[in-house]
Amino acid sequence: MPSSYQGRLRRDSASPHDVSQSLDSNLAKAVSTVANLLEKKGGDIVTIRPQESVATAVTLLCERRIGALVVTDAAGSLQGILSERDVVRELAERGGATLSLSVADLMTRKVVTCAPDERIIQVLQKMTDGRFRHVPVIADGALIGLVSIGDLVNHRLRELEYEALKMKQMIVG
Ligand code: AMP
């Protein structure tokens, strides 16, 4: 005879957190990915070639009101990243001569990237660990987007607001 359904009890589980934090973990599963963010933001990436001048890069950063440029070669593959911080650091050391250097002279070559299926909080962790605010998104070896700390924090805040609303609805009914 089939036994009637019984909800999970604390003693059913090896983990002491399973029951008391079930709402928490259900919400954590809903935490979205970089792909979800790109669906809303779009995959627009402002790129520059390594041989371009820093002056051109600065103009592009200002015109597009962004903090970093993804450096790609003619085939579109990732060569590095140039952030406003790289330019400011060099300006402090070298002054105006910085502007005639090439992007290749200042860019960071070892770029930390992420995949579209990575969770937003994982990418925020990468940024915190590496102390940078931009991460290119790579899928199947191709560059498909760039996420900034602002994009991630905004997305996460909207998600937290939604989660809070859902919890209120669960409590109030
Ligand atoms: P940011 O905070 O992104 O403006 O950059 C701070 C420093 O980290 C600069 O030297 C950048 O070239 C470098 N940087 C930015 N993004 C990345 C990344 N995804 N991987 C590695 N270095 C980066």
Coordinates of N, CA, C and O and ligand atoms in Angstrom, one line a residue:
M1 N 0.8 -1.2 0.0 CA 0.0 0.0 0.0 C 0.9 1.3 0.0 O 1.8 1.4 0.8
P2 N 0.6 2.2 -0.9 CA 1.5 3.4 -0.9 C 1.3 4.2 0.3 O 0.2 4.4 0.8
S3 N 2.4 4.7 0.9 CA 2.2 5.5 2.1 C 1.9 6.9 1.6 O 2.3 7.4 0.5
S4 N 1.2 7.6 2.5 CA 0.8 9.0 2.1 C 2.0 9.9 2.2 O 3.0 9.6 2.9
Y5 N 2.0 11.0 1.5 CA 3.1 11.9 1.5 C 3.5 12.5 2.8 O 2.6 12.9 3.6
Q6 N 4.7 12.5 3.1 CA 5.2 13.2 4.4 C 6.2 14.2 4.0 O 7.2 13.9 3.3
G7 N 6.1 15.4 4.4 CA 7.1 16.4 4.2 C 8.5 16.0 4.8 O 8.5 15.2 5.7
R8 N 9.5 16.6 4.2 CA 10.9 16.2 4.7 C 11.1 16.8 6.1 O 10.7 17.9 6.5
L9 N 11.6 15.9 6.9 CA 11.9 16.3 8.3 C 13.4 16.5 8.5 O 14.2 16.0 7.7
R10 N 13.8 17.3 9.5 CA 15.2 17.6 9.7 C 16.0 16.3 9.8 O 17.1 16.2 9.3
R11 N 15.4 15.2 10.5 CA 16.2 14.0 10.6 C 16.4 13.2 9.3 O 17.2 12.3 9.2
D12 N 15.6 13.6 8.3 CA 15.8 12.9 7.0 C 17.1 13.3 6.3 O 17.5 12.6 5.4
S13 N 17.6 14.4 6.7 CA 18.8 14.9 6.0 C 20.0 14.8 6.8 O 20.0 15.0 8.0
A14 N 21.2 14.7 6.1 CA 22.5 14.7 6.7 C 22.8 16.1 7.1 O 23.6 16.4 8.0
S15 N 22.3 17.1 6.3 CA 22.7 18.4 6.5 C 21.8 19.1 7.5 O 20.5 19.1 7.3
P16 N 22.3 19.8 8.5 CA 21.4 20.5 9.4 C 20.8 21.7 8.8 O 19.9 22.3 9.4
H17 N 21.2 22.2 7.6 CA 20.7 23.4 7.0 C 19.5 23.1 6.1 O 18.8 24.1 5.7
D18 N 19.3 21.9 5.7 CA 18.3 21.6 4.6 C 16.9 22.1 4.9 O 16.3 22.7 4.0
V19 N 16.4 21.9 6.1 CA 15.0 22.3 6.4 C 14.9 23.8 6.7 O 14.2 24.5 6.1
S20 N 15.8 24.2 7.7 CA 15.6 25.6 8.1 C 16.0 26.6 7.0 O 15.5 27.7 7.0
Q21 N 16.8 26.2 6.0 CA 17.2 27.2 5.0 C 16.6 26.8 3.7 O 17.1 27.2 2.6
S22 N 15.5 26.1 3.7 CA 14.9 25.6 2.4 C 14.5 26.8 1.5 O 14.7 26.8 0.3
L23 N 13.9 27.8 2.1 CA 13.5 29.0 1.3 C 14.7 29.7 0.7 O 14.8 30.0 -0.4
D24 N 15.7 29.8 1.6 CA 17.0 30.4 1.2 C 17.5 29.7 -0.1 O 17.9 30.3 -1.1
S25 N 17.6 28.3 0.0 CA 18.2 27.6 -1.1 C 17.4 27.6 -2.3 O 17.9 27.6 -3.4
N26 N 16.0 27.7 -2.2 CA 15.2 27.8 -3.3 C 15.5 29.1 -4.1 O 15.5 29.1 -5.3
L27 N 15.6 30.1 -3.3 CA 15.9 31.4 -3.9 C 17.3 31.4 -4.5 O 17.4 32.0 -5.6
A28 N 18.2 30.8 -3.9 CA 19.6 30.8 -4.4 C 19.6 30.1 -5.8 O 20.4 30.5 -6.7
K29 N 18.8 29.1 -6.0 CA 18.7 28.4 -7.3 C 18.3 29.3 -8.4 O 18.6 29.2 -9.5
A30 N 17.4 30.3 -7.9 CA 16.9 31.3 -8.9 C 17.9 32.4 -9.3 O 17.6 33.1 -10.2
V31 N 19.0 32.4 -8.6 CA 19.9 33.5 -8.9 C 20.4 33.4 -10.3 O 20.8 32.3 -10.8
S32 N 20.4 34.5 -11.0 CA 20.6 34.4 -12.4 C 22.1 34.4 -12.9 O 23.0 34.6 -12.1
T33 N 22.2 34.2 -14.2 CA 23.5 34.0 -14.8 C 23.9 35.2 -15.6 O 23.1 36.1 -15.9
V34 N 25.2 35.2 -16.1 CA 25.7 36.2 -17.0 C 24.8 36.3 -18.2 O 24.5 37.3 -18.8
A35 N 24.4 35.1 -18.7 CA 23.6 35.1 -19.9 C 22.3 35.8 -19.7 O 21.8 36.6 -20.6
N36 N 21.7 35.7 -18.6 CA 20.4 36.4 -18.3 C 20.7 37.9 -18.3 O 19.8 38.7 -18.9
L37 N 21.8 38.3 -17.8 CA 22.2 39.8 -17.8 C 22.4 40.3 -19.2 O 21.8 41.3 -19.6
L38 N 23.1 39.5 -20.0 CA 23.4 39.9 -21.4 C 22.1 40.0 -22.2 O 22.0 40.8 -23.2
E39 N 21.1 39.1 -21.9 CA 19.8 39.2 -22.7 C 19.2 40.6 -22.5 O 18.6 41.1 -23.5
K40 N 19.4 41.1 -21.3 CA 18.8 42.4 -21.1 C 19.7 43.6 -21.6 O 19.2 44.5 -22.2
K41 N 21.0 43.4 -21.3 CA 21.9 44.5 -21.6 C 22.3 44.5 -23.1 O 22.6 45.5 -23.7
G42 N 22.4 43.3 -23.7 CA 22.8 43.2 -25.1 C 24.3 42.9 -25.1 O 25.0 43.1 -24.0
G43 N 24.8 42.4 -26.2 CA 26.2 42.0 -26.3 C 27.1 43.0 -26.9 O 28.2 42.6 -27.4
D44 N 26.7 44.3 -26.8 CA 27.5 45.3 -27.4 C 28.9 45.4 -26.7 O 28.9 45.6 -25.5
I45 N 30.0 45.3 -27.5 CA 31.3 45.4 -26.9 C 32.1 46.4 -27.6 O 32.2 46.4 -28.8
V46 N 32.7 47.3 -26.9 CA 33.5 48.4 -27.5 C 34.9 47.8 -27.5 O 35.5 47.6 -26.4
T47 N 35.5 47.6 -28.7 CA 36.8 47.0 -28.8 C 37.8 48.0 -29.4 O 37.4 49.0 -30.1
I48 N 39.1 47.7 -29.3 CA 40.1 48.5 -29.9 C 41.2 47.5 -30.3 O 41.4 46.4 -29.6
R49 N 42.0 47.9 -31.3 CA 43.2 47.0 -31.7 C 44.4 47.4 -30.9 O 44.6 48.6 -30.5
P50 N 45.3 46.5 -30.7 CA 46.5 46.7 -29.9 C 47.4 47.8 -30.4 O 48.1 48.5 -29.6
Q51 N 47.4 48.0 -31.7 CA 48.3 49.0 -32.3 C 47.8 50.4 -32.3 O 48.5 51.3 -32.7
E52 N 46.5 50.6 -31.9 CA 46.0 51.9 -31.8 C 46.7 52.7 -30.7 O 47.2 52.1 -29.8
S53 N 46.6 54.0 -30.8 CA 47.2 54.9 -29.8 C 46.4 55.0 -28.5 O 45.1 54.8 -28.6
V54 N 47.1 55.3 -27.4 CA 46.3 55.5 -26.2 C 45.4 56.8 -26.3 O 44.3 56.8 -25.8
A55 N 45.8 57.7 -27.2 CA 44.9 58.9 -27.4 C 43.6 58.5 -28.0 O 42.5 58.9 -27.6
T56 N 43.7 57.5 -29.0 CA 42.4 57.0 -29.6 C 41.6 56.3 -28.5 O 40.4 56.4 -28.5
A57 N 42.3 55.5 -27.7 CA 41.6 54.8 -26.6 C 40.8 55.7 -25.7 O 39.7 55.5 -25.3
V58 N 41.5 56.8 -25.3 CA 41.0 57.8 -24.3 C 39.7 58.4 -25.0 O 38.7 58.6 -24.3
T59 N 39.8 58.8 -26.2 CA 38.7 59.4 -26.9 C 37.5 58.4 -26.9 O 36.3 58.8 -26.6
L60 N 37.8 57.1 -27.2 CA 36.7 56.1 -27.2 C 36.1 55.9 -25.9 O 34.8 55.8 -25.7
L61 N 36.9 55.9 -24.9 CA 36.4 55.7 -23.5 C 35.5 56.9 -23.1 O 34.4 56.7 -22.5
C62 N 35.9 58.1 -23.5 CA 35.0 59.3 -23.2 C 33.8 59.3 -24.0 O 32.7 59.5 -23.5
E63 N 33.9 59.1 -25.3 CA 32.7 59.1 -26.2 C 31.7 58.1 -25.8 O 30.5 58.3 -25.8
R64 N 32.1 56.9 -25.4 CA 31.2 55.8 -25.1 C 30.8 55.8 -23.6 O 30.1 54.9 -23.2
R65 N 31.4 56.6 -22.9 CA 31.2 56.7 -21.4 C 31.4 55.4 -20.7 O 30.5 54.9 -20.0
I66 N 32.5 54.8 -21.0 CA 32.8 53.5 -20.4 C 34.2 53.5 -19.7 O 34.9 54.5 -19.9
G67 N 34.5 52.5 -18.9 CA 35.7 52.4 -18.1 C 36.8 51.5 -18.7 O 37.9 51.5 -18.2
A68 N 36.4 50.7 -19.7 CA 37.4 49.8 -20.2 C 37.1 49.4 -21.7 O 36.0 49.4 -22.1
L69 N 38.2 49.1 -22.4 CA 38.1 48.6 -23.8 C 38.6 47.2 -23.9 O 39.7 46.9 -23.3
V70 N 37.9 46.4 -24.6 CA 38.4 45.0 -24.9 C 39.4 45.1 -26.1 O 39.0 45.7 -27.1
V71 N 40.6 44.6 -25.9 CA 41.5 44.7 -27.0 C 41.5 43.4 -27.8 O 41.6 42.3 -27.3
T72 N 41.2 43.5 -29.1 CA 41.1 42.3 -30.0 C 41.9 42.5 -31.2 O 42.3 43.6 -31.6
D73 N 42.3 41.4 -31.9 CA 43.0 41.4 -33.1 C 42.1 41.5 -34.3 O 40.8 41.5 -34.1
A74 N 42.6 41.4 -35.5 CA 41.8 41.6 -36.7 C 40.7 40.5 -36.8 O 39.6 40.6 -37.3
A75 N 41.1 39.3 -36.2 CA 40.1 38.2 -36.3 C 39.1 38.3 -35.1 O 38.2 37.4 -35.0
G76 N 39.2 39.3 -34.3 CA 38.2 39.4 -33.2 C 38.6 38.7 -32.0 O 37.8 38.6 -31.0
S77 N 39.8 38.1 -31.9 CA 40.1 37.3 -30.7 C 40.7 38.2 -29.6 O 41.4 39.2 -29.9
L78 N 40.4 37.8 -28.4 CA 40.8 38.6 -27.2 C 42.3 38.7 -27.1 O 43.0 37.7 -27.0
Q79 N 42.9 39.9 -27.0 CA 44.3 40.1 -26.8 C 44.6 40.7 -25.5 O 45.7 40.6 -24.9
G80 N 43.6 41.5 -24.9 CA 43.9 42.1 -23.6 C 42.7 43.0 -23.2 O 41.7 43.0 -23.9
I81 N 42.9 43.8 -22.2 CA 41.9 44.7 -21.7 C 42.6 46.0 -21.3 O 43.7 45.9 -20.7
L82 N 42.1 47.1 -21.7 CA 42.7 48.4 -21.3 C 41.6 49.2 -20.5 O 40.5 49.5 -21.0
S83 N 42.0 49.5 -19.3 CA 41.0 50.2 -18.4 C 41.5 51.6 -18.2 O 42.7 51.9 -18.4
E84 N 40.6 52.5 -17.9 CA 41.0 53.9 -17.6 C 42.1 54.0 -16.5 O 42.9 54.9 -16.5
R85 N 42.1 53.0 -15.6 CA 43.1 52.9 -14.6 C 44.5 52.8 -15.1 O 45.4 53.3 -14.6
D86 N 44.6 52.0 -16.2 CA 45.9 51.7 -16.8 C 46.4 53.1 -17.4 O 47.6 53.4 -17.3
V87 N 45.5 53.9 -18.0 CA 45.9 55.1 -18.6 C 46.3 56.1 -17.5 O 47.3 56.8 -17.5
V88 N 45.5 56.2 -16.4 CA 45.7 57.1 -15.3 C 47.1 56.8 -14.7 O 47.9 57.7 -14.4
R89 N 47.4 55.5 -14.4 CA 48.6 55.1 -13.8 C 49.8 55.6 -14.6 O 50.8 56.2 -14.1
E90 N 49.7 55.4 -15.9 CA 50.8 55.8 -16.8 C 50.9 57.3 -16.9 O 52.1 57.8 -17.0
L91 N 49.8 58.0 -16.9 CA 49.8 59.5 -17.0 C 50.6 60.0 -15.8 O 51.3 61.0 -15.9
A92 N 50.3 59.4 -14.6 CA 51.0 59.9 -13.4 C 52.5 59.7 -13.5 O 53.3 60.5 -12.9
E93 N 52.9 58.6 -14.2 CA 54.4 58.4 -14.3 C 55.0 59.1 -15.4 O 56.1 59.7 -15.3
R94 N 54.4 59.2 -16.5 CA 55.0 59.6 -17.8 C 54.4 61.0 -18.3 O 55.0 61.5 -19.2
G95 N 53.3 61.4 -17.8 CA 52.7 62.6 -18.3 C 52.1 62.4 -19.6 O 51.8 61.3 -20.1
G96 N 52.0 63.6 -20.4 CA 51.3 63.6 -21.7 C 51.9 62.7 -22.7 O 51.2 62.3 -23.7
A97 N 53.2 62.2 -22.6 CA 53.8 61.3 -23.5 C 53.0 60.0 -23.6 O 53.1 59.2 -24.6
T98 N 52.2 59.7 -22.6 CA 51.4 58.5 -22.5 C 50.5 58.4 -23.7 O 50.3 57.3 -24.2
L99 N 50.0 59.5 -24.1 CA 49.0 59.5 -25.2 C 49.5 59.0 -26.5 O 48.7 58.4 -27.3
S100 N 50.8 59.1 -26.8 CA 51.3 58.5 -28.0 C 51.8 57.1 -27.9 O 52.2 56.5 -28.9
L101 N 51.7 56.5 -26.8 CA 52.0 55.1 -26.6 C 50.9 54.3 -27.3 O 49.8 54.8 -27.7
S102 N 51.1 53.0 -27.5 CA 50.1 52.1 -28.1 C 49.3 51.4 -27.0 O 49.8 51.3 -25.9
V103 N 48.1 51.0 -27.4 CA 47.2 50.3 -26.5 C 48.0 49.0 -26.0 O 47.9 48.7 -24.8
A104 N 48.8 48.4 -26.8 CA 49.5 47.2 -26.5 C 50.5 47.5 -25.3 O 50.8 46.6 -24.5
D105 N 51.0 48.7 -25.3 CA 52.0 49.1 -24.2 C 51.4 49.1 -22.8 O 52.0 48.8 -21.9
L106 N 50.1 49.4 -22.8 CA 49.4 49.6 -21.5 C 48.5 48.5 -21.1 O 48.1 48.4 -19.9
M107 N 48.0 47.7 -22.0 CA 46.9 46.8 -21.7 C 47.3 45.7 -20.8 O 48.5 45.3 -20.7
T108 N 46.4 45.1 -20.1 CA 46.6 43.9 -19.3 C 46.4 42.7 -20.3 O 45.3 42.6 -20.9
R109 N 47.4 41.8 -20.4 CA 47.3 40.7 -21.3 C 46.7 39.5 -20.8 O 46.0 38.7 -21.5
K110 N 46.8 39.3 -19.5 CA 46.3 38.1 -18.8 C 44.9 38.4 -18.3 O 44.7 38.9 -17.2
V111 N 43.9 38.2 -19.2 CA 42.5 38.6 -18.9 C 41.7 37.5 -18.2 O 41.7 36.4 -18.7
V112 N 41.1 37.8 -17.2 CA 40.2 36.9 -16.5 C 38.8 37.0 -17.2 O 38.3 38.1 -17.4
T113 N 38.3 35.9 -17.7 CA 37.0 36.0 -18.5 C 36.0 35.1 -17.7 O 36.3 34.5 -16.7
C114 N 34.7 35.2 -18.2 CA 33.7 34.3 -17.6 C 32.9 33.7 -18.8 O 33.0 34.1 -19.9
A115 N 32.1 32.7 -18.4 CA 31.3 32.0 -19.4 C 29.8 32.5 -19.1 O 29.5 32.9 -18.0
P116 N 29.0 32.4 -20.2 CA 27.6 32.9 -20.0 C 26.8 32.1 -18.9 O 25.9 32.7 -18.3
D117 N 27.2 30.9 -18.6 CA 26.4 30.2 -17.6 C 26.9 30.4 -16.2 O 26.4 29.8 -15.2
E118 N 27.9 31.2 -16.0 CA 28.4 31.5 -14.6 C 27.4 32.4 -13.9 O 26.7 33.3 -14.6
R119 N 27.2 32.2 -12.6 CA 26.3 33.0 -11.9 C 26.9 34.4 -11.6 O 28.1 34.5 -11.4
I120 N 26.0 35.3 -11.5 CA 26.4 36.7 -11.3 C 27.3 36.9 -10.0 O 28.3 37.6 -10.1
I121 N 26.9 36.2 -9.0 CA 27.7 36.3 -7.7 C 29.1 35.7 -7.9 O 30.0 36.2 -7.3
Q122 N 29.2 34.7 -8.8 CA 30.6 34.1 -9.0 C 31.5 35.1 -9.7 O 32.6 35.2 -9.4
V123 N 30.9 35.9 -10.6 CA 31.7 36.8 -11.4 C 32.0 38.0 -10.5 O 33.2 38.5 -10.5
L124 N 31.1 38.4 -9.6 CA 31.4 39.5 -8.6 C 32.6 39.0 -7.7 O 33.4 39.9 -7.4
Q125 N 32.6 37.8 -7.4 CA 33.7 37.2 -6.6 C 35.0 37.3 -7.3 O 36.0 37.7 -6.7
K126 N 35.0 37.0 -8.6 CA 36.2 37.1 -9.4 C 36.7 38.5 -9.4 O 37.9 38.8 -9.4
M127 N 35.8 39.5 -9.6 CA 36.2 40.9 -9.6 C 36.8 41.3 -8.3 O 37.8 42.0 -8.2
T128 N 36.2 40.9 -7.2 CA 36.7 41.2 -5.8 C 38.1 40.6 -5.7 O 39.0 41.3 -5.2
D129 N 38.2 39.4 -6.0 CA 39.5 38.7 -5.8 C 40.6 39.3 -6.7 O 41.7 39.5 -6.2
G130 N 40.3 39.7 -7.9 CA 41.3 40.2 -8.9 C 41.4 41.7 -8.8 O 42.2 42.3 -9.5
R131 N 40.5 42.4 -8.1 CA 40.5 43.9 -8.0 C 40.3 44.5 -9.3 O 41.1 45.4 -9.7
F132 N 39.4 44.1 -10.2 CA 39.1 44.7 -11.4 C 37.6 44.8 -11.5 O 36.9 44.1 -10.8
R133 N 37.1 45.6 -12.5 CA 35.7 45.9 -12.6 C 35.0 45.5 -13.9 O 33.9 45.9 -14.2
H134 N 35.8 44.8 -14.7 CA 35.3 44.4 -16.0 C 35.7 43.0 -16.3 O 36.8 42.6 -16.1
V135 N 34.7 42.2 -16.9 CA 35.0 40.9 -17.3 C 34.4 40.5 -18.7 O 33.2 40.6 -18.8
P136 N 35.2 40.2 -19.6 CA 34.7 39.8 -20.9 C 34.0 38.4 -20.8 O 34.5 37.6 -20.0
V137 N 33.0 38.2 -21.6 CA 32.3 37.0 -21.6 C 32.6 36.2 -22.9 O 32.5 36.7 -24.0
I138 N 33.0 34.9 -22.7 CA 33.5 34.1 -23.8 C 32.6 32.8 -23.8 O 32.4 32.2 -22.8
A139 N 32.1 32.6 -25.1 CA 31.3 31.3 -25.3 C 31.9 30.6 -26.5 O 32.1 31.2 -27.6
D140 N 32.3 29.3 -26.3 CA 32.9 28.6 -27.4 C 34.0 29.3 -28.1 O 34.1 29.3 -29.3
G141 N 34.8 29.9 -27.2 CA 36.0 30.6 -27.7 C 35.8 32.0 -28.3 O 36.7 32.6 -28.7
A142 N 34.5 32.4 -28.4 CA 34.2 33.7 -29.0 C 33.8 34.7 -28.0 O 33.1 34.3 -27.0
L143 N 34.2 36.0 -28.2 CA 33.8 37.0 -27.3 C 32.4 37.4 -27.6 O 32.0 37.8 -28.7
I144 N 31.5 37.3 -26.5 CA 30.1 37.6 -26.8 C 29.6 38.8 -25.9 O 28.4 39.2 -26.1
G145 N 30.4 39.3 -25.1 CA 29.9 40.5 -24.3 C 31.0 40.9 -23.3 O 32.1 40.3 -23.1
L146 N 30.7 42.0 -22.6 CA 31.5 42.5 -21.5 C 30.6 42.9 -20.3 O 29.6 43.6 -20.6
V147 N 30.9 42.4 -19.1 CA 30.1 42.8 -18.0 C 31.0 43.7 -17.1 O 32.1 43.4 -16.8
S148 N 30.4 44.7 -16.6 CA 31.1 45.6 -15.6 C 30.5 45.4 -14.2 O 29.4 44.8 -14.1
I149 N 31.2 45.8 -13.2 CA 30.7 45.7 -11.9 C 29.4 46.4 -11.7 O 28.5 45.9 -11.0
G150 N 29.2 47.5 -12.4 CA 27.9 48.2 -12.3 C 26.8 47.4 -12.9 O 25.7 47.3 -12.3
D151 N 27.0 46.7 -14.0 CA 26.0 45.9 -14.6 C 25.6 44.8 -13.6 O 24.4 44.5 -13.4
L152 N 26.6 44.1 -13.0 CA 26.3 43.0 -12.1 C 25.6 43.4 -10.9 O 24.7 42.8 -10.4
V153 N 26.1 44.5 -10.3 CA 25.4 45.0 -9.0 C 24.0 45.4 -9.3 O 23.1 45.1 -8.6
N154 N 23.8 46.1 -10.4 CA 22.4 46.6 -10.7 C 21.5 45.4 -10.9 O 20.4 45.3 -10.4
H155 N 22.0 44.4 -11.6 CA 21.2 43.2 -11.9 C 20.9 42.4 -10.6 O 19.7 42.0 -10.4
R156 N 21.9 42.3 -9.8 CA 21.7 41.6 -8.5 C 20.8 42.3 -7.6 O 19.9 41.7 -6.9
L157 N 20.8 43.7 -7.6 CA 19.9 44.4 -6.7 C 18.5 44.3 -7.2 O 17.6 44.1 -6.4
R158 N 18.3 44.3 -8.5 CA 16.9 44.1 -9.0 C 16.4 42.7 -8.6 O 15.2 42.5 -8.3
E159 N 17.3 41.7 -8.7 CA 17.0 40.3 -8.3 C 16.6 40.2 -6.9 O 15.7 39.5 -6.5
L160 N 17.4 40.9 -6.0 CA 17.1 40.9 -4.6 C 15.8 41.5 -4.3 O 15.0 41.0 -3.4
E161 N 15.5 42.6 -5.0 CA 14.2 43.2 -4.8 C 13.0 42.3 -5.1 O 12.1 42.2 -4.4
Y162 N 13.2 41.5 -6.2 CA 12.2 40.6 -6.7 C 12.1 39.4 -5.6 O 11.0 39.0 -5.3
E163 N 13.3 39.0 -5.1 CA 13.2 37.9 -4.1 C 12.5 38.4 -2.9 O 11.7 37.6 -2.3
A164 N 12.8 39.6 -2.4 CA 12.1 40.2 -1.2 C 10.6 40.2 -1.4 O 9.8 39.9 -0.5
L165 N 10.2 40.6 -2.6 CA 8.8 40.7 -3.0 C 8.1 39.3 -2.9 O 7.1 39.2 -2.3
K166 N 8.8 38.4 -3.5 CA 8.3 37.0 -3.5 C 8.2 36.5 -2.0 O 7.2 35.8 -1.7
M167 N 9.2 36.8 -1.2 CA 9.1 36.3 0.2 C 7.9 36.9 0.9 O 7.2 36.3 1.6
K168 N 7.7 38.3 0.7 CA 6.6 39.0 1.3 C 5.3 38.3 0.8 O 4.4 38.0 1.7
Q169 N 5.2 38.0 -0.5 CA 4.0 37.3 -1.0 C 3.8 36.0 -0.3 O 2.7 35.6 0.0
M170 N 4.9 35.2 -0.1 CA 4.8 33.9 0.5 C 4.3 34.0 2.0 O 3.5 33.3 2.5
I171 N 4.8 35.1 2.7 CA 4.4 35.3 4.1 C 3.0 35.8 4.2 O 2.2 35.2 4.9
V172 N 2.7 36.8 3.4 CA 1.3 37.4 3.5 C 0.3 36.5 2.8 O -0.8 36.4 3.3
G173 N 0.7 35.8 1.8 CA -0.2 34.8 1.1 C -1.0 35.5 0.0 O -0.9 36.6 -0.2
Ligands
AMP1 P1 39.2 48.0 -13.8 O1 39.0 48.0 -12.3 O2 38.4 47.0 -14.5 O3 39.1 49.4 -14.4 O4 40.7 47.6 -14.0 C1 41.7 47.6 -13.0 C2 43.0 46.9 -13.6 O5 42.7 45.5 -13.9 C3 43.5 47.4 -14.9 O6 44.9 47.3 -14.9 C4 42.9 46.6 -16.0 O7 43.7 46.5 -17.2 C5 42.8 45.2 -15.3 N1 41.7 44.4 -15.6 C6 40.4 44.9 -15.9 N2 39.6 43.9 -16.2 C7 40.4 42.7 -16.1 C8 40.1 41.3 -16.3 N3 38.9 40.9 -16.6 N4 41.1 40.5 -16.2 C9 42.4 40.9 -15.8 N5 42.7 42.2 -15.6 C10 41.7 43.1 -15.8

